[in-house]
Short mmCIF file of C-alpha atoms in Angstrom, two decimals:
data_model
loop_
_atom_site.label_atom_id
_atom_site.label_comp_id
_atom_site.label_asym_id
_atom_site.label_seq_id
_atom_site.Cartn_x
_atom_site.Cartn_y
_atom_site.Cartn_z
CA MET A 1 0.00 0.00 0.00
CA LYS A 2 1.75 3.14 -1.13
CA PHE A 3 1.15 6.56 0.33
CA MET A 4 2.22 9.30 -2.01
CA PRO A 5 1.51 13.02 -2.38
CA ASN A 6 0.55 14.76 -5.58
CA GLY A 7 3.62 15.76 -7.57
CA HIS A 8 4.54 19.44 -7.48
CA SER A 9 7.48 21.32 -8.89
CA ALA A 10 9.59 23.77 -6.93
CA SER A 11 9.05 27.51 -7.23
CA PRO A 12 11.70 30.20 -6.72
CA ASP A 13 10.41 31.43 -3.36
CA LEU A 14 12.38 30.06 -0.38
CA GLU A 15 9.41 30.36 1.95
CA GLN A 16 7.09 28.53 -0.42
CA GLN A 17 9.02 26.51 -2.99
CA SER A 18 6.23 24.31 -4.24
CA GLU A 19 2.49 24.26 -4.24
CA GLN A 20 1.59 22.28 -1.16
CA PRO A 21 -0.30 19.00 -1.56
CA THR A 22 -3.65 19.04 0.17
CA ASN A 23 -4.64 15.44 -0.47
CA PHE A 24 -2.35 12.91 1.16
CA GLY A 25 -4.18 9.83 -0.09
CA GLU A 26 -4.32 7.15 2.57
CA CYS A 27 -2.49 9.21 5.18
CA ARG A 28 -4.32 9.50 8.47
CA ASP A 29 -5.76 12.84 9.43
CA ALA A 30 -7.03 14.24 12.72
CA ASP A 31 -10.54 12.82 12.21
CA ASN A 32 -9.20 9.28 12.05
CA ILE A 33 -7.50 9.57 15.42
CA ASN A 34 -10.77 9.89 17.35
CA ALA A 35 -12.26 6.43 17.85
CA GLY A 36 -15.12 5.40 20.05
CA ASN A 37 -13.18 3.22 22.46
CA ALA A 38 -11.05 3.69 25.55
CA ALA A 39 -7.71 3.03 23.89
CA ALA A 40 -8.27 5.44 21.02
CA SER A 41 -9.36 8.19 23.38
CA ASP A 42 -6.31 7.74 25.62
CA PRO A 43 -4.23 10.94 25.33
CA THR A 44 -0.89 9.11 25.57
CA LEU A 45 -1.74 6.75 22.73
CA ARG A 46 -3.26 9.54 20.64
CA ALA A 47 -0.07 11.55 21.01
CA LEU A 48 1.79 8.59 19.49
CA GLY A 49 -0.58 8.32 16.50
CA TRP A 50 -3.10 5.73 17.71
CA SER A 51 -6.22 5.48 15.55
CA SER A 52 -9.33 3.35 15.07
CA GLN A 53 -7.45 1.41 12.36
CA TRP A 54 -4.77 0.39 14.83
CA GLN A 55 -7.49 -0.50 17.32
CA HIS A 56 -9.02 -2.93 14.81
CA LEU A 57 -5.63 -4.56 14.22
CA PHE A 58 -5.00 -4.83 17.96
CA ASP A 59 -8.43 -6.40 18.54
CA ALA A 60 -7.63 -9.01 15.85
CA ALA A 61 -4.12 -9.78 17.12
CA PRO A 62 -3.45 -13.08 18.96
CA LYS A 63 -3.29 -12.58 22.73
CA PRO A 64 -1.76 -15.60 24.49
CA ILE A 65 -2.40 -14.18 27.96
CA GLY A 66 -4.61 -11.58 29.62
CA GLY A 67 -3.64 -8.06 30.58
CA LEU A 68 -2.16 -7.14 27.19
CA VAL A 69 -2.28 -3.53 25.97
CA PRO A 70 -1.32 -1.66 22.80
CA ALA A 71 1.92 0.32 22.86
CA ARG A 72 4.27 1.97 20.37
CA VAL A 73 8.02 1.47 20.19
CA THR A 74 9.51 4.93 20.72
CA ALA A 75 13.21 4.00 20.96
CA GLN A 76 15.46 1.00 20.42
CA PHE A 77 18.72 0.14 22.17
CA THR A 78 20.16 -3.13 20.80
CA ASN A 79 17.87 -5.73 22.46
CA GLN A 80 16.03 -3.28 24.69
CA TYR A 81 13.14 -1.00 23.75
CA ARG A 82 11.28 1.97 25.15
CA ILE A 83 7.55 1.84 24.53
CA GLY A 84 4.70 4.26 25.10
CA ALA A 85 1.39 2.87 26.38
CA GLY A 86 -1.72 4.26 28.01
CA GLU A 87 -0.02 4.01 31.42
CA GLY A 88 3.09 5.90 30.27
CA GLU A 89 6.57 4.82 29.24
CA PHE A 90 8.12 1.41 29.91
CA SER A 91 11.41 -0.27 29.15
CA ALA A 92 10.63 -3.50 27.34
CA GLU A 93 12.03 -6.65 25.77
CA VAL A 94 10.47 -9.37 23.67
CA SER A 95 9.18 -12.57 25.23
CA GLY A 96 11.13 -15.80 24.98
CA LYS A 97 8.48 -17.27 22.68
CA PHE A 98 8.67 -14.22 20.40
CA GLN A 99 12.45 -14.53 20.19
CA PHE A 100 12.25 -18.26 19.45
CA GLN A 101 9.67 -17.83 16.68
CA ALA A 102 11.32 -14.84 14.96
CA ALA A 103 12.59 -16.04 11.61
CA SER A 104 14.80 -13.04 10.84
CA ARG A 105 16.15 -9.80 12.24
CA SER A 106 13.34 -7.82 10.62
CA ASP A 107 10.69 -9.76 12.58
CA PHE A 108 11.75 -8.05 15.80
CA PRO A 109 10.12 -4.77 16.85
CA ALA A 110 11.46 -1.56 15.32
CA VAL A 111 10.94 2.10 16.18
CA GLY A 112 7.48 3.07 15.00
CA ASP A 113 5.95 -0.37 15.47
CA TRP A 114 2.70 -0.82 17.38
CA VAL A 115 3.06 -3.84 19.65
CA VAL A 116 1.06 -6.08 21.95
CA ALA A 117 2.64 -5.54 25.36
CA GLN A 118 2.31 -6.84 28.91
CA PRO A 119 3.18 -4.26 31.60
CA LEU A 120 4.69 -6.02 34.61
CA PRO A 121 2.79 -5.29 37.87
CA GLY A 122 4.45 -2.68 40.05
CA GLU A 123 7.28 -2.06 37.57
CA ARG A 124 8.07 0.26 34.69
CA ARG A 125 9.01 -2.74 32.59
CA ALA A 126 6.99 -4.64 30.00
CA VAL A 127 7.19 -7.71 27.79
CA ILE A 128 6.40 -7.52 24.06
CA HIS A 129 4.38 -10.49 22.79
CA GLY A 130 3.61 -9.40 19.23
CA VAL A 131 3.95 -6.74 16.54
CA LEU A 132 0.91 -5.38 14.69
CA PRO A 133 1.11 -5.46 10.85
CA ARG A 134 3.24 -2.61 9.51
CA ARG A 135 1.71 -0.03 7.16
CA THR A 136 5.11 1.03 5.86
CA ALA A 137 8.70 0.06 6.59
CA MET A 138 11.99 1.67 5.58
CA ILE A 139 14.62 -1.02 5.17
CA ARG A 140 18.29 -1.07 4.25
CA ARG A 141 20.92 -3.78 3.90
CA ALA A 142 22.56 -4.39 7.26
CA ALA A 143 26.33 -4.11 7.61
CA GLY A 144 28.27 -7.32 7.22
CA SER A 145 29.11 -9.91 4.58
CA VAL A 146 25.89 -11.90 4.96
CA PRO A 147 22.92 -10.26 3.16
CA GLU A 148 20.38 -9.30 5.81
CA GLU A 149 17.77 -6.60 6.05
CA GLN A 150 17.69 -3.96 8.77
CA VAL A 151 14.50 -2.06 9.55
CA ILE A 152 15.19 1.65 9.98
CA GLY A 153 11.67 2.64 11.00
CA THR A 154 8.06 1.61 10.50
CA ASN A 155 4.59 3.09 10.07
CA ILE A 156 6.09 6.26 8.60
CA ASP A 157 3.69 8.48 6.69
CA ILE A 158 6.16 11.06 5.39
CA LEU A 159 9.91 10.71 4.95
CA PHE A 160 11.95 13.92 5.07
CA ILE A 161 15.11 13.20 3.05
CA VAL A 162 17.59 15.75 4.39
CA ASN A 163 20.65 16.94 2.48
CA ALA A 164 22.65 19.97 3.51
CA LEU A 165 23.45 22.79 1.09
CA ASN A 166 27.12 22.88 2.06
CA GLY A 167 30.07 20.67 1.11
CA ASP A 168 27.99 17.54 1.75
CA TYR A 169 25.44 18.35 -0.99
CA ASN A 170 25.05 15.32 -3.29
CA VAL A 171 22.20 14.70 -5.75
CA ARG A 172 23.20 11.07 -6.32
CA LYS A 173 22.90 10.43 -2.59
CA ILE A 174 19.38 11.92 -2.62
CA GLU A 175 18.46 9.55 -5.44
CA ARG A 176 19.45 6.55 -3.31
CA TYR A 177 17.28 7.73 -0.44
CA LEU A 178 14.39 8.22 -2.86
CA VAL A 179 14.71 4.60 -3.98
CA ALA A 180 14.45 3.44 -0.36
CA ALA A 181 11.59 5.86 0.34
CA TRP A 182 9.44 4.71 -2.59
CA GLU A 183 10.11 1.09 -1.67
CA SER A 184 9.06 1.73 1.94
CA GLY A 185 5.61 3.03 1.02
CA SER A 186 6.23 6.40 2.72
CA ALA A 187 5.82 9.72 0.93
CA PRO A 188 9.25 11.28 0.22
CA ILE A 189 9.86 15.00 0.69
CA VAL A 190 13.34 16.40 -0.01
CA LEU A 191 14.55 19.05 2.44
CA LEU A 192 17.68 21.00 1.51
CA THR A 193 18.91 22.26 4.87
CA LYS A 194 21.41 24.98 5.77
CA ALA A 195 20.14 27.18 2.96
CA ASP A 196 21.89 30.13 4.63
CA LEU A 197 25.23 28.55 3.63
CA CYS A 198 24.39 28.37 -0.09
CA GLU A 199 24.84 31.26 -2.51
CA ASP A 200 22.58 29.84 -5.23
CA VAL A 201 19.69 28.05 -3.54
CA GLN A 202 17.39 28.15 -6.55
CA SER A 203 19.78 26.30 -8.86
CA ARG A 204 20.15 23.58 -6.22
CA ILE A 205 16.37 23.29 -5.90
CA ALA A 206 16.03 22.99 -9.67
CA GLU A 207 18.79 20.37 -9.86
CA VAL A 208 17.21 18.19 -7.17
CA ALA A 209 13.71 18.64 -8.63
CA SER A 210 14.94 17.29 -11.99
CA ALA A 211 16.37 14.24 -10.20
CA ALA A 212 13.24 13.73 -8.10
CA PRO A 213 10.28 14.05 -10.50
CA GLY A 214 6.97 14.45 -8.68
CA VAL A 215 8.63 14.87 -5.26
CA PRO A 216 8.27 18.19 -3.38
CA VAL A 217 11.60 19.92 -2.76
CA HIS A 218 12.07 22.60 -0.10
CA ALA A 219 15.08 24.61 1.03
CA VAL A 220 15.10 25.55 4.72
CA SER A 221 17.34 27.20 7.25
CA ALA A 222 16.74 26.56 10.93
CA ILE A 223 19.32 29.22 11.86
CA GLU A 224 17.52 31.89 9.82
CA ASP A 225 14.03 30.45 10.47
CA GLN A 226 13.39 30.18 6.73
CA GLY A 227 11.08 27.71 5.01
CA ARG A 228 8.93 26.73 7.97
CA GLN A 229 5.70 27.89 6.34
CA ALA A 230 6.23 25.50 3.42
CA LEU A 231 6.39 22.53 5.80
CA LEU A 232 3.24 23.26 7.80
CA PRO A 233 0.84 21.30 5.51
CA TYR A 234 2.82 18.14 6.24
CA LEU A 235 2.79 18.58 10.02
CA GLN A 236 -0.73 17.30 10.67
CA PRO A 237 -2.00 15.56 13.83
CA GLY A 238 -1.48 11.81 13.85
CA ARG A 239 1.14 11.76 11.12
CA THR A 240 4.51 10.11 11.68
CA ILE A 241 7.34 11.91 9.91
CA ALA A 242 10.79 10.35 9.78
CA VAL A 243 13.95 12.37 9.16
CA THR A 244 16.80 10.60 7.38
CA GLY A 245 20.07 11.57 5.75
CA SER A 246 23.82 11.76 6.29
CA SER A 247 25.51 12.75 9.52
CA GLY A 248 25.67 16.51 9.85
CA ALA A 249 22.82 17.18 7.41
CA GLY A 250 20.89 18.93 10.17
CA LYS A 251 18.31 16.27 11.09
CA SER A 252 18.37 16.91 14.85
CA THR A 253 18.52 20.66 14.29
CA LEU A 254 15.44 20.35 12.06
CA LEU A 255 13.61 18.43 14.79
CA ASN A 256 14.47 21.04 17.44
CA TRP A 257 13.43 23.85 15.09
CA LEU A 258 10.01 22.33 14.37
CA ALA A 259 9.55 21.45 18.04
CA GLY A 260 10.30 25.00 19.14
CA GLU A 261 12.71 23.72 21.78
CA GLU A 262 15.83 21.56 22.09
CA ARG A 263 14.71 17.94 22.04
CA GLN A 264 17.96 16.54 20.63
CA THR A 265 21.56 17.56 21.32
CA VAL A 266 23.32 18.90 18.22
CA GLN A 267 26.98 19.29 17.29
CA GLY A 268 28.80 21.39 14.74
CA VAL A 269 30.34 20.25 11.47
CA ARG A 270 34.03 19.64 10.86
CA GLU A 271 35.58 22.60 9.09
CA ASP A 272 37.96 20.48 6.97
CA ASP A 273 35.34 18.52 5.03
CA ALA A 274 31.94 20.04 5.98
CA ARG A 275 30.90 16.67 7.43
CA GLY A 276 28.88 16.45 10.60
CA ARG A 277 29.66 14.49 13.72
CA HIS A 278 27.25 11.77 14.79
CA THR A 279 24.71 13.37 17.12
CA THR A 280 21.82 10.89 17.08
CA THR A 281 22.99 7.44 18.21
CA HIS A 282 19.67 5.61 18.12
CA ARG A 283 16.26 5.89 16.47
CA GLU A 284 13.62 7.64 18.52
CA LEU A 285 10.06 8.98 18.23
CA PHE A 286 9.17 12.47 19.45
CA PRO A 287 5.52 13.59 19.82
CA LEU A 288 5.64 17.30 18.98
CA PRO A 289 3.32 20.28 19.47
CA GLY A 290 0.59 20.21 16.86
CA GLY A 291 -0.04 16.48 17.26
CA PHE A 292 2.44 15.09 14.72
CA ILE A 293 5.23 12.66 15.57
CA MET A 294 8.82 12.90 14.33
CA MET A 295 11.30 10.05 14.12
CA ASP A 296 14.96 11.01 14.32
CA THR A 297 17.47 8.52 12.94
CA PRO A 298 21.27 8.24 13.12
CA GLY A 299 23.14 9.57 10.11
CA MET A 300 24.25 7.08 7.48
CA ARG A 301 27.53 7.46 5.60
CA GLU A 302 26.14 5.20 2.90
CA LEU A 303 22.67 3.78 2.37
CA GLN A 304 22.92 0.14 1.31
CA LEU A 305 19.70 -0.70 -0.54
CA TRP A 306 17.69 -3.86 0.11
CA GLU A 307 15.22 -5.48 -2.34
CA SER A 308 14.29 -2.11 -3.83
CA GLU A 309 13.46 -2.86 -7.47
CA SER A 310 10.04 -1.21 -7.39
CA GLY A 311 11.49 1.77 -5.51
CA TRP A 312 14.29 1.98 -8.10
CA GLN A 313 11.74 2.05 -10.91
CA GLU A 314 9.71 4.73 -9.11
CA ALA A 315 12.74 6.91 -8.35
CA PHE A 316 13.84 6.78 -12.01
CA ALA A 317 10.34 6.78 -13.46
CA GLU A 318 11.18 8.98 -16.46
CA ILE A 319 13.98 6.57 -17.54
CA GLU A 320 11.66 3.59 -17.09
CA ALA A 321 9.10 5.37 -19.28
CA LEU A 322 11.75 5.93 -21.97
CA ALA A 323 12.83 2.28 -21.77
CA ALA A 324 9.24 1.21 -22.37
CA SER A 325 9.39 3.06 -25.72
CA CYS A 326 12.46 1.18 -26.98
CA ARG A 327 11.99 -0.92 -30.10
CA PHE A 328 13.05 -4.12 -28.37
CA ARG A 329 11.56 -5.25 -25.08
CA ASP A 330 14.90 -6.59 -23.81
CA CYS A 331 16.85 -3.50 -24.92
CA ARG A 332 20.05 -3.02 -22.90
CA HIS A 333 20.34 0.63 -24.00
CA GLU A 334 23.79 0.12 -25.47
CA ALA A 335 23.89 -0.19 -29.28
CA GLU A 336 20.41 -1.43 -30.17
CA LEU A 337 18.46 0.23 -32.97
CA GLY A 338 15.44 2.26 -31.90
CA CYS A 339 16.67 2.72 -28.31
CA ALA A 340 14.66 5.59 -26.83
CA VAL A 341 17.06 5.95 -23.91
CA LYS A 342 20.11 6.44 -26.14
CA ASN A 343 18.16 8.91 -28.27
CA ALA A 344 17.28 10.92 -25.17
CA LEU A 345 20.93 10.93 -24.11
CA ARG A 346 22.02 12.15 -27.53
CA ASP A 347 19.52 15.01 -27.72
CA GLY A 348 20.14 16.06 -24.11
CA THR A 349 16.67 15.39 -22.72
CA LEU A 350 18.16 12.77 -20.38
CA ASP A 351 21.04 13.77 -18.14
CA GLU A 352 24.07 11.48 -18.48
CA HIS A 353 24.87 11.56 -14.76
CA ARG A 354 21.32 10.61 -13.82
CA TYR A 355 21.36 7.74 -16.32
CA ALA A 356 24.71 6.55 -14.93
CA SER A 357 23.18 6.57 -11.44
CA TYR A 358 20.20 4.59 -12.75
CA LYS A 359 22.49 1.93 -14.25
CA LYS A 360 24.72 1.77 -11.18
CA THR A 361 21.78 1.33 -8.82
CA GLY A 362 20.29 -1.35 -11.06
CA ARG A 363 23.56 -3.32 -11.05
CA GLU A 364 23.77 -3.02 -7.27
CA LEU A 365 20.25 -4.38 -6.80
CA ALA A 366 20.96 -7.25 -9.22
CA ARG A 367 24.09 -8.21 -7.26
CA GLN A 368 22.14 -8.01 -4.02
CA ALA A 369 19.43 -10.29 -5.41
CA ARG A 370 22.03 -12.86 -6.51
CA LYS A 371 23.71 -12.83 -3.09
CA GLU A 372 20.40 -13.20 -1.28
CA LYS A 373 19.41 -16.10 -3.55
CA SER A 374 22.73 -17.82 -2.89
CA VAL A 375 22.39 -17.39 0.89
CA THR A 376 18.80 -18.65 0.77
CA MET A 377 19.80 -21.74 -1.19
CA ARG A 378 22.64 -22.53 1.24
CA ALA A 379 20.29 -22.09 4.20
CA LYS A 380 17.74 -24.41 2.55
CA LYS A 381 20.37 -27.07 1.86
CA SER A 382 21.55 -26.85 5.46
CA ALA A 383 17.97 -27.13 6.76
CA ASP A 384 17.28 -30.11 4.45
CA LYS A 385 20.46 -31.79 5.67
CA ARG A 386 19.46 -31.32 9.31
CA GLN A 387 15.95 -32.58 8.57
CA GLY A 388 17.41 -35.62 6.79
CA ALA A 389 19.64 -36.39 9.77
CA ARG A 390 16.68 -36.18 12.14
CA THR A 391 14.63 -38.45 9.89
CA ASN A 392 17.44 -41.04 9.83
CA ASP A 393 17.73 -40.89 13.61
CA VAL A 394 13.99 -41.55 13.97
CA ARG A 395 14.18 -44.42 11.46
CA ARG A 396 17.09 -46.04 13.25
CA SER A 397 15.33 -45.65 16.58
CA MET A 398 12.18 -47.35 15.22
CA GLU A 399 14.24 -50.20 13.75
CA GLN A 400 15.94 -50.80 17.08
CA ASP A 401 12.58 -50.93 18.83
#
């Protein structure tokens, strides 16, 4: 289920760079938050984005024991979580049964998840017994040699892709985040921060807009308090907005600016390379004035994509449309006759750098798919071998009897 805004192009005004979308499709609005039941009317849950839809999912969820309540994961610390429930905040961990039944790393709770929790009597601790179905999930490839997915955040309505207008500005990096955003099901919005450090903001806006067709692009400056008005239509009650980007892009500063107070500690950038120091060390949800919720995430030096073919096609939609016009269905866009992509490159309607990024990302995803298939096949062979050994043991035992 994809949640996407109407496409709008950027305008020259810093305070209002694009016509603001008024219809956010399937995104929740304030009316959806009010439900006729005790949980939905609980102010703590409402502040975290609880709605009648989540209530229905909670009612349908398996409940192995009594005394279970809905809660949202607001922070994650390795194997420990902080959750928000109707009775306030609790530190939490998953049950032994949950841990045993989890098939992969992504099955465990992530920041943004709504969970089925059991508060322990007389303590500020709880046990998580289940995770409600996710509406959206932003995923990347986890670090390490073994292909494995890592969930960055879940149930995100809007994803602010933040890139600073200083020495760290990089259109190709924005494209990678757009691939992950479209794949996640969240609505991407590109925020070009630190606009006060850029001498030609409008050319940057135009450059990013050409690389992000249909995606709103805004330049902002928290220091100068510029661009806030353009963001207000996104900051609606009940919406969860995640902020992602490189270290030093100004994610925590953006959160503090929109909150109107310091909610996250910030640090300066290094003067030698304009890179920021890591400020945010873990993912965390912040209910903010106005009723919306922001998710701050640690900066990523490089975003390793995970199973993002549909997001890749969405992020490079204009190239995909050109490819569909090629004479041959299996055109590789190299030396084939009637190649619409090559024609667009020759006449300048398709930027060479953007096409190179498209090809590079496609090769990366193909390699990732091959690695994942290889790992899956090895795991299956190992499981079949173990199953065969168990079967032989049972057979030998029956023969001895």
